[in-house]
PDB file of C-alpha atoms in Angstrom:
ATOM      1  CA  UNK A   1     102.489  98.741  96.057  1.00 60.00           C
ATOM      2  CA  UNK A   2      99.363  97.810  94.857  1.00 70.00           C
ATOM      3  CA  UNK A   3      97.793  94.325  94.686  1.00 71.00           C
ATOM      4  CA  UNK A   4      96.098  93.812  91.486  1.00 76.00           C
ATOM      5  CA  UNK A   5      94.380  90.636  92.647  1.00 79.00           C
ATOM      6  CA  UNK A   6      93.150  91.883  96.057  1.00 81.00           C
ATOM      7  CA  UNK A   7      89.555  92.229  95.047  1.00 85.00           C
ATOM      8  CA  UNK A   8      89.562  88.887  93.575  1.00 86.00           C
ATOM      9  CA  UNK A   9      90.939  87.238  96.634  1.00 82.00           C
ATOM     10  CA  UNK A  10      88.854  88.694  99.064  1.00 86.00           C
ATOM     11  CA  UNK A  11      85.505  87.764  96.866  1.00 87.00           C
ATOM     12  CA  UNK A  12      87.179  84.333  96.078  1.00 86.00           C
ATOM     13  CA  UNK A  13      86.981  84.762  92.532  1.00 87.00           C
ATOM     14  CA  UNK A  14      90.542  84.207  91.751  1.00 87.00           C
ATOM     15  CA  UNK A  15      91.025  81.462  88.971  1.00 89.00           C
ATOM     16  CA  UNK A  16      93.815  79.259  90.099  1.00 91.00           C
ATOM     17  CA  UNK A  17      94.878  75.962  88.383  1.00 92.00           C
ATOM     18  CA  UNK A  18      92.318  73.499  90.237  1.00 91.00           C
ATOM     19  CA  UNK A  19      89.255  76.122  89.188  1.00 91.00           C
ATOM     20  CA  UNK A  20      89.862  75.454  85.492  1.00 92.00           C
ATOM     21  CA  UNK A  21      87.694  73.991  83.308  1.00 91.00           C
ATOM     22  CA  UNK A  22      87.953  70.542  82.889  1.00 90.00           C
ATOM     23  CA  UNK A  23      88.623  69.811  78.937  1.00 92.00           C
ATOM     24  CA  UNK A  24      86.402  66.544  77.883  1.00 92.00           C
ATOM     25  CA  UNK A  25      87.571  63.514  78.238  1.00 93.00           C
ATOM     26  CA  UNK A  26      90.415  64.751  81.217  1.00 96.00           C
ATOM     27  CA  UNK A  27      92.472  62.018  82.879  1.00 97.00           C
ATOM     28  CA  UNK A  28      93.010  62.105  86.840  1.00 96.00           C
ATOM     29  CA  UNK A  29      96.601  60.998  87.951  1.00 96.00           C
ATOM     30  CA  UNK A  30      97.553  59.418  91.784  1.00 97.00           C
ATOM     31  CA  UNK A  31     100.763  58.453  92.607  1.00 97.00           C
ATOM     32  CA  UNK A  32     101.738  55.124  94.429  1.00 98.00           C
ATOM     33  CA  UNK A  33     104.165  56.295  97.224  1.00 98.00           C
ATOM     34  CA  UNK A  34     106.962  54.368  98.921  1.00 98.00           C
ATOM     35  CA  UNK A  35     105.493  53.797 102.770  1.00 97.00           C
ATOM     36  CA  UNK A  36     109.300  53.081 103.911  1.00 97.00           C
ATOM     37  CA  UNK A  37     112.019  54.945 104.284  1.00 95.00           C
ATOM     38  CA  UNK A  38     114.813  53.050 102.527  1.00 95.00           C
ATOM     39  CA  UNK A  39     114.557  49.240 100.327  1.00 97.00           C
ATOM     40  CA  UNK A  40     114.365  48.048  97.549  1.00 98.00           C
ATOM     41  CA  UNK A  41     110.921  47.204  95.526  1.00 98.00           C
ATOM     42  CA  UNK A  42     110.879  43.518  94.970  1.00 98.00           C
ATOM     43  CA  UNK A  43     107.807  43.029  92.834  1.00 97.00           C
ATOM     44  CA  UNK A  44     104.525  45.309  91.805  1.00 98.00           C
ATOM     45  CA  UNK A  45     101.218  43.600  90.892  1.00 98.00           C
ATOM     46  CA  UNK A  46      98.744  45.840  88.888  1.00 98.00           C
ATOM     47  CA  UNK A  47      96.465  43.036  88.541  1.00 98.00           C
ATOM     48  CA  UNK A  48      93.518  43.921  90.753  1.00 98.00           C
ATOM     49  CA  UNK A  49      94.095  48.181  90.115  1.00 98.00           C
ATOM     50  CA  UNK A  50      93.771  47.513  86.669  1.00 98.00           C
ATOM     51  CA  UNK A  51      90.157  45.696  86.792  1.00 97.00           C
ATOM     52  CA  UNK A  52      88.513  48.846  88.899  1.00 98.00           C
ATOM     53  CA  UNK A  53      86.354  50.652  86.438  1.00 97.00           C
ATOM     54  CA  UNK A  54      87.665  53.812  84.623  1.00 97.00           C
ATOM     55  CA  UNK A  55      91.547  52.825  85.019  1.00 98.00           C
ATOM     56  CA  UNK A  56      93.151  53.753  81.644  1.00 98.00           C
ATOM     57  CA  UNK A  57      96.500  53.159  82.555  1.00 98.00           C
ATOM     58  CA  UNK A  58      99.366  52.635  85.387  1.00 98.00           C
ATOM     59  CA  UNK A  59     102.544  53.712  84.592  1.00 98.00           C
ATOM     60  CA  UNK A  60     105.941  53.060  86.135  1.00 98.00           C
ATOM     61  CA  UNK A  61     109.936  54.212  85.581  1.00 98.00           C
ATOM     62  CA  UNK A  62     109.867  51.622  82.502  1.00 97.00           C
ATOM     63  CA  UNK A  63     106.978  53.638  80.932  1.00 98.00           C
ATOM     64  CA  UNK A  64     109.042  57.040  80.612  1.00 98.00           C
ATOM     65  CA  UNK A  65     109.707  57.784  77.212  1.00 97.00           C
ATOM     66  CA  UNK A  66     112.793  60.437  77.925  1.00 97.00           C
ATOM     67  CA  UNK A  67     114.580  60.430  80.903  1.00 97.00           C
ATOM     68  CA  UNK A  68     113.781  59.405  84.314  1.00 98.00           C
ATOM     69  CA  UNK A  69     114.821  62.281  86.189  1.00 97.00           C
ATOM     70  CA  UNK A  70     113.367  65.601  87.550  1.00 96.00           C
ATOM     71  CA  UNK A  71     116.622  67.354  89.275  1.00 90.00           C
ATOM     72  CA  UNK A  72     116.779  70.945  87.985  1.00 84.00           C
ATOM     73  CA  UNK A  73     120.021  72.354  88.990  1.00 81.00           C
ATOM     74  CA  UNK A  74     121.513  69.033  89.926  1.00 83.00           C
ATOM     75  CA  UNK A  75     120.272  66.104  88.125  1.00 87.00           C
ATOM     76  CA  UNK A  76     120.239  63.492  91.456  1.00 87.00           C
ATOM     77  CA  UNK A  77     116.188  62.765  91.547  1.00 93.00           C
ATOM     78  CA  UNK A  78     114.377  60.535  89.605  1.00 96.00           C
ATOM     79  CA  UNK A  79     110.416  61.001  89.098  1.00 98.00           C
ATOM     80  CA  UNK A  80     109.481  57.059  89.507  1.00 98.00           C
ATOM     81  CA  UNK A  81     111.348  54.608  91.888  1.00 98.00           C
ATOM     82  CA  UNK A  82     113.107  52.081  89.640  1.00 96.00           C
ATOM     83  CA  UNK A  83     113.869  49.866  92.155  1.00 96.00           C
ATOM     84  CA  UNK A  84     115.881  51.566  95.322  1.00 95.00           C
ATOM     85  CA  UNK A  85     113.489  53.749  98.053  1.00 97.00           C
ATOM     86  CA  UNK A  86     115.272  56.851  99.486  1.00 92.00           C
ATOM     87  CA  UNK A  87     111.978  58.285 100.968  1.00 94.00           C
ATOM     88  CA  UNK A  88     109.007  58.102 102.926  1.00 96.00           C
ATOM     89  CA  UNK A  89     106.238  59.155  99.836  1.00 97.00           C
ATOM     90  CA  UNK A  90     108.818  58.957  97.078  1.00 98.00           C
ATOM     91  CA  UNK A  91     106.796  58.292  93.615  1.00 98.00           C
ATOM     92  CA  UNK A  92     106.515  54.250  92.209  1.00 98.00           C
ATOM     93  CA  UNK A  93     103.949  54.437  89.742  1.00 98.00           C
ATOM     94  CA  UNK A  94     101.041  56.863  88.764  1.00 98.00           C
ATOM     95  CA  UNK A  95      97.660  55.638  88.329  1.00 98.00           C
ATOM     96  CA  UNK A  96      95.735  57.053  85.515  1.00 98.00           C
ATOM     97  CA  UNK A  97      91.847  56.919  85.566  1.00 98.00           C
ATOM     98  CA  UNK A  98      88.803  58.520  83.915  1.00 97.00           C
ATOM     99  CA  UNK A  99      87.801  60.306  87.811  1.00 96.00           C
ATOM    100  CA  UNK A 100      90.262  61.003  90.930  1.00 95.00           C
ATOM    101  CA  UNK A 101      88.039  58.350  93.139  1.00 97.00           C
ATOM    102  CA  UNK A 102      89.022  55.381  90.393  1.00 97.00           C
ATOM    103  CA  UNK A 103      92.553  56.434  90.540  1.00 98.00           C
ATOM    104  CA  UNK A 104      92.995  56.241  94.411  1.00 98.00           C
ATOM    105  CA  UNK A 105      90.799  53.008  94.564  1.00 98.00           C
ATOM    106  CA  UNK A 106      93.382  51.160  92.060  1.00 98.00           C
ATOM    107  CA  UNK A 107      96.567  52.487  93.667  1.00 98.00           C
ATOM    108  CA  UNK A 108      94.825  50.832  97.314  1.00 97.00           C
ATOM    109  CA  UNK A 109      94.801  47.719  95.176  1.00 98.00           C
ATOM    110  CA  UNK A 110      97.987  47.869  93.843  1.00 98.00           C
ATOM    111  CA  UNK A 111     100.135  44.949  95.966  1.00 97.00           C
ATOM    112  CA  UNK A 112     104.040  46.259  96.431  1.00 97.00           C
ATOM    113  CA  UNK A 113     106.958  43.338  97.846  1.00 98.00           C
ATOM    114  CA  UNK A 114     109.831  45.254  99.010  1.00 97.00           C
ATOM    115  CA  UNK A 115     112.709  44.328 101.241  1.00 98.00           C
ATOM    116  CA  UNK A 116     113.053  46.967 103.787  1.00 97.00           C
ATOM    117  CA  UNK A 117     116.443  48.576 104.988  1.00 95.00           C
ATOM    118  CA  UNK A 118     117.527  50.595 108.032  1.00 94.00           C
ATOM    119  CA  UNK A 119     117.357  54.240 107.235  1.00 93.00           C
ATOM    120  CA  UNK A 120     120.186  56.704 108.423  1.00 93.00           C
ATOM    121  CA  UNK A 121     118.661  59.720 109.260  1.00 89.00           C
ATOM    122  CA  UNK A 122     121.295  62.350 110.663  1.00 89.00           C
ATOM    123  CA  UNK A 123     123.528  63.876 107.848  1.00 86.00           C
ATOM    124  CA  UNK A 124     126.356  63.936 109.798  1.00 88.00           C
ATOM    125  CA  UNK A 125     125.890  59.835 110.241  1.00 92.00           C
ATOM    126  CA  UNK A 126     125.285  59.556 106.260  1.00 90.00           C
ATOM    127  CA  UNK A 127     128.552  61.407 105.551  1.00 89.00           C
ATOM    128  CA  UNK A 128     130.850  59.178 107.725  1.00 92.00           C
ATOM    129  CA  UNK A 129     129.577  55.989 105.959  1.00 92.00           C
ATOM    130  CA  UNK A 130     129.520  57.742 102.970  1.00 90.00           C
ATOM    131  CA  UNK A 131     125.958  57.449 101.932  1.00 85.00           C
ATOM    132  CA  UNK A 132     125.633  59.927  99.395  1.00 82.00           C
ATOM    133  CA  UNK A 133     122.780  60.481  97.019  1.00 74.00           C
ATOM    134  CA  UNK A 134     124.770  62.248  95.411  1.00 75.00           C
ATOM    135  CA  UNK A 135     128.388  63.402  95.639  1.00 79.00           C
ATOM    136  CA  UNK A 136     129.481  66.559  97.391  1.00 79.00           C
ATOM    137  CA  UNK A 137     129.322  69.857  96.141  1.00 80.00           C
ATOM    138  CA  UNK A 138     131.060  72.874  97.192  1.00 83.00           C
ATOM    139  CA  UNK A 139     130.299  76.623  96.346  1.00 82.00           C
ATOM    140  CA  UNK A 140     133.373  79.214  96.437  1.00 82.00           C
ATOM    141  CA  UNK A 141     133.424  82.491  96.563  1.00 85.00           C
ATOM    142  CA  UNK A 142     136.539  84.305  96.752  1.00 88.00           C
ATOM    143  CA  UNK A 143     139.452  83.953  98.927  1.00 90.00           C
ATOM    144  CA  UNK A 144     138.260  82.038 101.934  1.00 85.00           C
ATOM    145  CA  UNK A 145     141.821  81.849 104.132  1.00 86.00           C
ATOM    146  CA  UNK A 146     142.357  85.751 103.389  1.00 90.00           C
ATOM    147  CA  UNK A 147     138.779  86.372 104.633  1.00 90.00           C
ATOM    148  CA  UNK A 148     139.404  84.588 107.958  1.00 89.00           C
ATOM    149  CA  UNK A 149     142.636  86.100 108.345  1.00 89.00           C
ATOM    150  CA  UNK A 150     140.967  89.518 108.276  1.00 91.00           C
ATOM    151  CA  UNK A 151     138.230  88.760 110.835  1.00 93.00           C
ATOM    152  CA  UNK A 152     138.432  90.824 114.313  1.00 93.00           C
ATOM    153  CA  UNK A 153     136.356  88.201 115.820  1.00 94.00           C
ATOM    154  CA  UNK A 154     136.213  84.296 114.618  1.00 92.00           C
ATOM    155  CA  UNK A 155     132.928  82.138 116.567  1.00 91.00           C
ATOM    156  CA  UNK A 156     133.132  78.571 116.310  1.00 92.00           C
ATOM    157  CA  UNK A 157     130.189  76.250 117.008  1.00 93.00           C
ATOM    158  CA  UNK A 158     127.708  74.257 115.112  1.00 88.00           C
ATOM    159  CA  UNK A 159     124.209  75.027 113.842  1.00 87.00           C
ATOM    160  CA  UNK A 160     121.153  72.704 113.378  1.00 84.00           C
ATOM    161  CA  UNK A 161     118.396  73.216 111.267  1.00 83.00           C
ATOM    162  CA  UNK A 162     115.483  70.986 111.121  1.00 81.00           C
ATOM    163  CA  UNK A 163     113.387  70.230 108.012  1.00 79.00           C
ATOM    164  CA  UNK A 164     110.861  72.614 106.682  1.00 83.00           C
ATOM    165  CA  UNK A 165     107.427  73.003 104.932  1.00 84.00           C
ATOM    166  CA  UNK A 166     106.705  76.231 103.345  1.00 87.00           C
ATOM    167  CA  UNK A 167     102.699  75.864 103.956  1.00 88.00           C
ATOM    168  CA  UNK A 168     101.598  77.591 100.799  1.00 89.00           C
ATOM    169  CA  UNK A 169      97.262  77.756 100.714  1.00 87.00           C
ATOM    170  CA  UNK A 170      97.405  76.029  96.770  1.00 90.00           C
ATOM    171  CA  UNK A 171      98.820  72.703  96.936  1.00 88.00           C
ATOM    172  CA  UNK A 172     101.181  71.708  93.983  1.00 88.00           C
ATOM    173  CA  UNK A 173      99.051  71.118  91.148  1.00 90.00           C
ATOM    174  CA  UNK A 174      98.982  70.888  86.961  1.00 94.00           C
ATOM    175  CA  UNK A 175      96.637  70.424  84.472  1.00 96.00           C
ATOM    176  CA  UNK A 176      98.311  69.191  80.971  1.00 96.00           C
ATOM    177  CA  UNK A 177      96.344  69.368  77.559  1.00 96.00           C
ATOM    178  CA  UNK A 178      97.961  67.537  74.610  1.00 94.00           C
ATOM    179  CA  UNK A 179      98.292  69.631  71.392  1.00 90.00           C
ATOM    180  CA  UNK A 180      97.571  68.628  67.936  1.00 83.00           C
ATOM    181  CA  UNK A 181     101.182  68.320  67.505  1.00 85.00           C
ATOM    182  CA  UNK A 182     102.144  65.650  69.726  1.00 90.00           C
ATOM    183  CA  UNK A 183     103.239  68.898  72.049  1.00 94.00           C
ATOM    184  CA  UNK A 184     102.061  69.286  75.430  1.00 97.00           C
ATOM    185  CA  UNK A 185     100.457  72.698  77.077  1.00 97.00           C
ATOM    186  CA  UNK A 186     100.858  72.535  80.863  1.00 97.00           C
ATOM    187  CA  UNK A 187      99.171  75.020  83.426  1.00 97.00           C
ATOM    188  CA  UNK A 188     101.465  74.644  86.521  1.00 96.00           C
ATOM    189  CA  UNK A 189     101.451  76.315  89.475  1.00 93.00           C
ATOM    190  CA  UNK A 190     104.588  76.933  89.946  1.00 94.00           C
ATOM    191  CA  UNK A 191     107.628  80.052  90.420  1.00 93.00           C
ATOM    192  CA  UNK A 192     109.727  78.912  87.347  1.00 93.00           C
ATOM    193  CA  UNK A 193     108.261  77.778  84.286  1.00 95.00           C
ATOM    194  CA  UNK A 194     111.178  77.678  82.492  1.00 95.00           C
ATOM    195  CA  UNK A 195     111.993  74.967  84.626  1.00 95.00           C
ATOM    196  CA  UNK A 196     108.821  73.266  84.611  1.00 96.00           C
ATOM    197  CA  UNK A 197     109.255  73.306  80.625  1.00 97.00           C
ATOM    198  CA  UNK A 198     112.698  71.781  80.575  1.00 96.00           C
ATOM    199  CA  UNK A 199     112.203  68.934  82.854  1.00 96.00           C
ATOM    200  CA  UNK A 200     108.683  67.950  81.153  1.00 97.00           C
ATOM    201  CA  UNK A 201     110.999  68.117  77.679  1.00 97.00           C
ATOM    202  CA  UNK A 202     113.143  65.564  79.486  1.00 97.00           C
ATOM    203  CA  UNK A 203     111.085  63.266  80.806  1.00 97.00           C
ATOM    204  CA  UNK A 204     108.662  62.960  77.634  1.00 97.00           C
ATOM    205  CA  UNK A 205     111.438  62.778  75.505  1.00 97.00           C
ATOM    206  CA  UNK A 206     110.639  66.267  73.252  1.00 96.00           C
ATOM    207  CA  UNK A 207     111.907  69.348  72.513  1.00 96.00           C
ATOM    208  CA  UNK A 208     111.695  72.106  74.662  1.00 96.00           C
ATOM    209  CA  UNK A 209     109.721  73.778  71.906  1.00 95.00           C
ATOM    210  CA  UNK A 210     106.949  71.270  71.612  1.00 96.00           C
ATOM    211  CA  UNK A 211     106.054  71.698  75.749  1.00 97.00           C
ATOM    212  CA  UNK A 212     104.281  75.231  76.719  1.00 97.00           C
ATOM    213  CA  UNK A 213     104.286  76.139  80.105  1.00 97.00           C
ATOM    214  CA  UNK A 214     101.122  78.904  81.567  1.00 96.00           C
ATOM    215  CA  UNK A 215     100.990  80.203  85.490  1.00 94.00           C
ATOM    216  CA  UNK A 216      97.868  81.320  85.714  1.00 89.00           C
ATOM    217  CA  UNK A 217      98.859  82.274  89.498  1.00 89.00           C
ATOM    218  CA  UNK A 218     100.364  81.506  92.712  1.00 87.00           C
ATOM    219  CA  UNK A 219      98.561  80.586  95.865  1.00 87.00           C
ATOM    220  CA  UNK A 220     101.505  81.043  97.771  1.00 86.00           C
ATOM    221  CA  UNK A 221     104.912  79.444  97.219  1.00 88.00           C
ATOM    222  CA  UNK A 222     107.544  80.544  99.224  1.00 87.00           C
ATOM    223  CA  UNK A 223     110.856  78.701  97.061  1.00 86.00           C
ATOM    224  CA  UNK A 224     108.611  75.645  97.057  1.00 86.00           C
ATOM    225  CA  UNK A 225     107.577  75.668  93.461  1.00 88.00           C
TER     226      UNK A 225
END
């Protein structure tokens, strides 16, 4: 099979989402991570972020017109922390400034109270104290007891799988234009943008009509996008 983007690769003229032209007037978004692994946020001061030059705006879960959450198949994630921490980098507030440099200067400056919690780490541990993020879900598939009662051979043990990273060359990235319409075009890089379309709809509050969704390519992905 033939690779119709070979020659581009190789001569590293390939247009992917961070080689497009910036539209005037383009706003750079950081995000304020949590640095602990489980708490609760206590109190957020903007107050010094706010007076670096070029900061337009810093928004938090408050700020979300539509719905807070970015769960595709399961709804059980929310895009900003509201006020419990699950995660080590999970999203508090995005800084918005005129250049990327402004933007990480003022989320530095941003001062974040939290109280801080033990973690549990090990599944196994979380399920026997029944701390859930979300409730249980099981998949069926057939008749489970006739299946093991036709097995020649029936091994018994336990697996363990660590995390994993899929190491794709492009990062996750987006670049999002507003229309004339109060609709949204967004070029994602990402392996569903049917997806990508629905849960922008849901968290700006629109119709799934009003948000338009381009993949100009992939630079890699692997399941993670």
């Amino acid at each position: 099979m033939s690779m119709n983007d070979l020659h581009l690769h190789v001569k590293g003229a390939s247009q992917f989402v961070d080689d497009l032209t910036e539209p005037p007037g383009l706003l750079h978004g950081v995000v304020l991570t949590s640095p602990i692994a489980h708490g609760e946020i206590k109190s957020l001061n903007f107050d010094a972020a706010l007076k670096i030059p070029g900061i337009v705006a810093i928004f938090i879960a408050g700020d979300i017109p539509g719905q807070n959450q970015i769960g595709n198949i399961i709804q059980d994630e929310v895009l900003l922390a509201e006020k419990q921490l699950d995660f080590i980098g999970q999203p508090i507030a995005l800084v918005v400034g005129c250049t990327t440099k402004s933007a990480k200067r003022a989320a530095e400056l941003i001062s974040m109270t939290y109280k801080e919690k033990t973690p549990v780490l090990d599944a196994r541990e979380a399920f026997r104290k029944n701390l859930l993020i979300s409730p249980p879900r099981t998949f069926n598939l057939g008749n489970i007891q006739s299946a093991w009662d036709l097995c020649d051979f029936i091994l018994d043990g336990q697996v363990h799988s660590g995390g994993q990273e899929h190491v794709y060359l492009e990062t996750q990235t987006a670049l999002a234009i507003p229309g004339e319409d109060g609709g949204v075009k967004i070029y994602s890089a990402t392996q569903s943008a049917s997806l990508v379309q629905k849960t922008a709809a849901r968290v700006l509050g629109l119709a799934t009509n009003r948000i338009e969704v381009e993949v100009p390519r992939l630079g890699g992905a692997f399941g993670g996008k």
